[in-house]
Amino acid sequence: MADLLKLNDIKTWFSNGQRPYHIFGPCSAESPEQLRKTASEIHQNFKNVVFRAGVWKPRTRPNSFEGVGAEALKWMQEIKQEFGFKIATEVADYQHVESCLKAGVDILWIGARTTVNPFSVQSIADSLKGIDIPVFVKNPINPDLALWIGALERINKAGIDKLGAIHRGFHMTDNGPYRNFPNWNLAIQLKATFPDLPIICDPSHISGKPELIPYIAQKSIDLDMDGLMIETHYNPSVALSDKQQQLTPNQLHNLINNLKPKRKTSSNIDFKTQLDDLREQIDRIDNDIIERLAERMSLAKRIGDNKEKNGITVFQVERWQKILNRTLKNGKALGLNDKFIFDFLNSIHDESIRQQTTDHLSE
Ligand code: PEP
Ligand code: MN
C-alpha cells in the first residue's frame, strides 16, 4: 500500500479552478511561426487552457526530430505573453528543469520514457527541491502501476505538492487498434490509491490516430478523469513528430464540443432511489460471492488434505480442464465474456492451489 501523497489543491491554479483541465498544443515546438499559428487558432475557441509543446523530444530512433532544445523555450515565453496561456513542457533531466525554471515554464511533465527509470526521476526530483511548480507524471511505457506510483512519490517527496498524473496508455505485445493500449484498470487503480490526485487522459498517445481520439476522450470523462492533454498542430501533415495523431485546432474544437460531460451525482430523486436500490442489490451479491468463495476454498483445502494423505499431486490437469470447459460453457450461455470467465476461474484456481500447497509447506 502506498503512503498518501501530500497534495495541494491543484484546482486553485489550473485553468482558473475549472475542471476539466485542458492541455492543448503541438507534439513538438518546431518554429516560432508554427507555435504562434497553432496557439492563435487554439485561442479562438479556448482561452483558459494550458499550451503544451515538447522542446526536447525523446525519440525511439536517433535520426528522427529530437526537438529544437532550449531555444524553443523563448518561443514558448512569447506564446505565454501574447495569448495569456500557461505553458507546459516535458523534462527528462535536471538541466531541462533548470532551463524551464529560468524561462518561466508554468507546468512540467515527465514523459513515459523517463518515468520508467527511477534514477532519472530521482535526479529530476532532486533538482526540484524547494521549487513550487506543478508537475505531471505520465505513466511508464510498460503497464507497471508501482513504477508510476514510485515516480509520483519521488517527485512528491522532493516537496512538489501540485502534482498530477497523465494516462497515455501502455505498450503491450498486442496493442489492438491503439498505439498504446489504454489499460483503464491501471488508471482506475491509481485513482483508488490516491483519490485526490488529478489524472489527465492523453488520448493522442493512446490512439495514435485521430479517429480513435473522440472515443478515448469520452471514455476518460465517463471514468471521471480530470482533463485531457491533446496534441494539436495548425497543420498536422507537416508536423515534425507524431504527425499521424495530431488534430487541427478546428478538429479539436469539434471534438471538445461533442464530448458529453458527466456529473458525479444528481439531485433527481427517481434516479437516486433507483441507483441506491441497484447498489444495494449489488452489495448483497458481492457478499454472497465472497461467502461462496470462502466455502469453495475450505472445500479445496479438505481435498488438499486428502490428496496429501494419499500422496496425490495437487494439480490435476484433466479435472481443471473439465471445470474450465463446463464453466466457460455455462458463462457463455448466460452472456458472460469468455476472457472474463477464464481470468476469474484462473484466479480462483491459483488461490486453491496456493491453499492446498502452502499449508503443507509450513508443516
Ligand atoms: C509527448 O507528449 O509528446 C510525448 C513524448 O509523450 P509520451 O511521453 O507519452 O510518449
Ligand atoms: Mn507526441
Coordinates of N, CA and C and ligand atoms in Angstrom, one line a residue, residues 26-28 52 54 57-58 90 109-113 138-139 141 168 179-180 202 205 229 231 242 245, ligand 1:
P26 N 1.1 21.5 -29.8 CA 1.7 20.5 -30.7 C 2.6 19.5 -29.9
C27 N 2.8 18.4 -30.6 CA 3.8 17.4 -30.0 C 5.1 18.1 -29.7
S28 N 5.6 18.8 -30.8 CA 6.9 19.5 -30.6 C 6.8 21.0 -31.0
R52 N 0.8 23.3 -24.5 CA 1.9 22.4 -24.4 C 2.8 22.4 -25.7
G54 N 6.6 20.0 -26.9 CA 7.8 19.3 -26.5 C 9.0 20.1 -27.0
K57 N 12.7 16.1 -27.4 CA 11.8 15.0 -27.8 C 12.6 13.7 -27.6
P58 N 12.1 12.8 -26.7 CA 12.7 11.5 -26.6 C 12.2 10.6 -27.7
E90 N 7.9 19.0 -21.5 CA 8.4 17.8 -20.9 C 9.8 18.0 -20.5
W109 N 6.1 18.3 -17.3 CA 5.7 16.9 -17.2 C 6.8 16.0 -17.4
I110 N 6.7 14.8 -16.8 CA 7.7 13.8 -17.0 C 7.2 12.8 -18.0
G111 N 7.9 12.5 -19.1 CA 7.4 11.6 -20.1 C 7.5 10.2 -19.8
A112 N 6.7 9.4 -20.6 CA 6.6 7.9 -20.3 C 8.0 7.2 -20.4
R113 N 8.9 7.7 -21.2 CA 10.2 7.0 -21.3 C 11.1 7.4 -20.1
K138 N 3.6 11.2 -16.4 CA 3.0 10.3 -17.4 C 3.2 8.9 -16.9
N139 N 2.3 8.0 -17.3 CA 2.5 6.6 -16.9 C 3.8 6.0 -17.6
I141 N 6.0 3.5 -19.9 CA 5.6 2.8 -21.1 C 5.0 1.4 -20.8
R168 N -1.4 7.9 -20.6 CA -1.1 7.9 -22.0 C -1.1 6.6 -22.7
R179 N -2.3 2.9 -30.5 CA -0.8 3.0 -30.5 C -0.3 2.5 -29.1
N180 N -1.0 2.9 -28.1 CA -0.6 2.4 -26.7 C -1.9 1.9 -26.0
D202 N -4.5 11.4 -22.0 CA -3.8 11.8 -23.2 C -4.3 10.9 -24.3
H205 N -1.7 10.0 -27.5 CA -0.7 8.9 -27.5 C -1.4 7.6 -27.3
M229 N -5.1 15.9 -22.3 CA -4.0 16.5 -23.0 C -4.1 16.0 -24.4
E231 N -2.8 16.6 -28.5 CA -1.8 17.2 -29.4 C -2.5 17.9 -30.6
D242 N 5.0 12.9 -34.5 CA 3.6 12.5 -34.3 C 2.6 13.1 -35.2
Q245 N -1.1 11.7 -35.5 CA -2.1 11.7 -34.4 C -2.6 13.1 -34.0
Ligands
PEP1 C1 4.6 13.8 -25.8 O1 3.7 14.1 -25.0 O2 4.8 14.3 -26.9 C2 5.3 12.5 -25.5 C3 6.5 12.3 -26.0 O3 4.6 11.7 -24.8 P1 4.9 10.3 -24.1 O4 5.9 10.6 -23.1 O5 3.6 10.0 -23.5 O6 5.3 9.3 -25.2

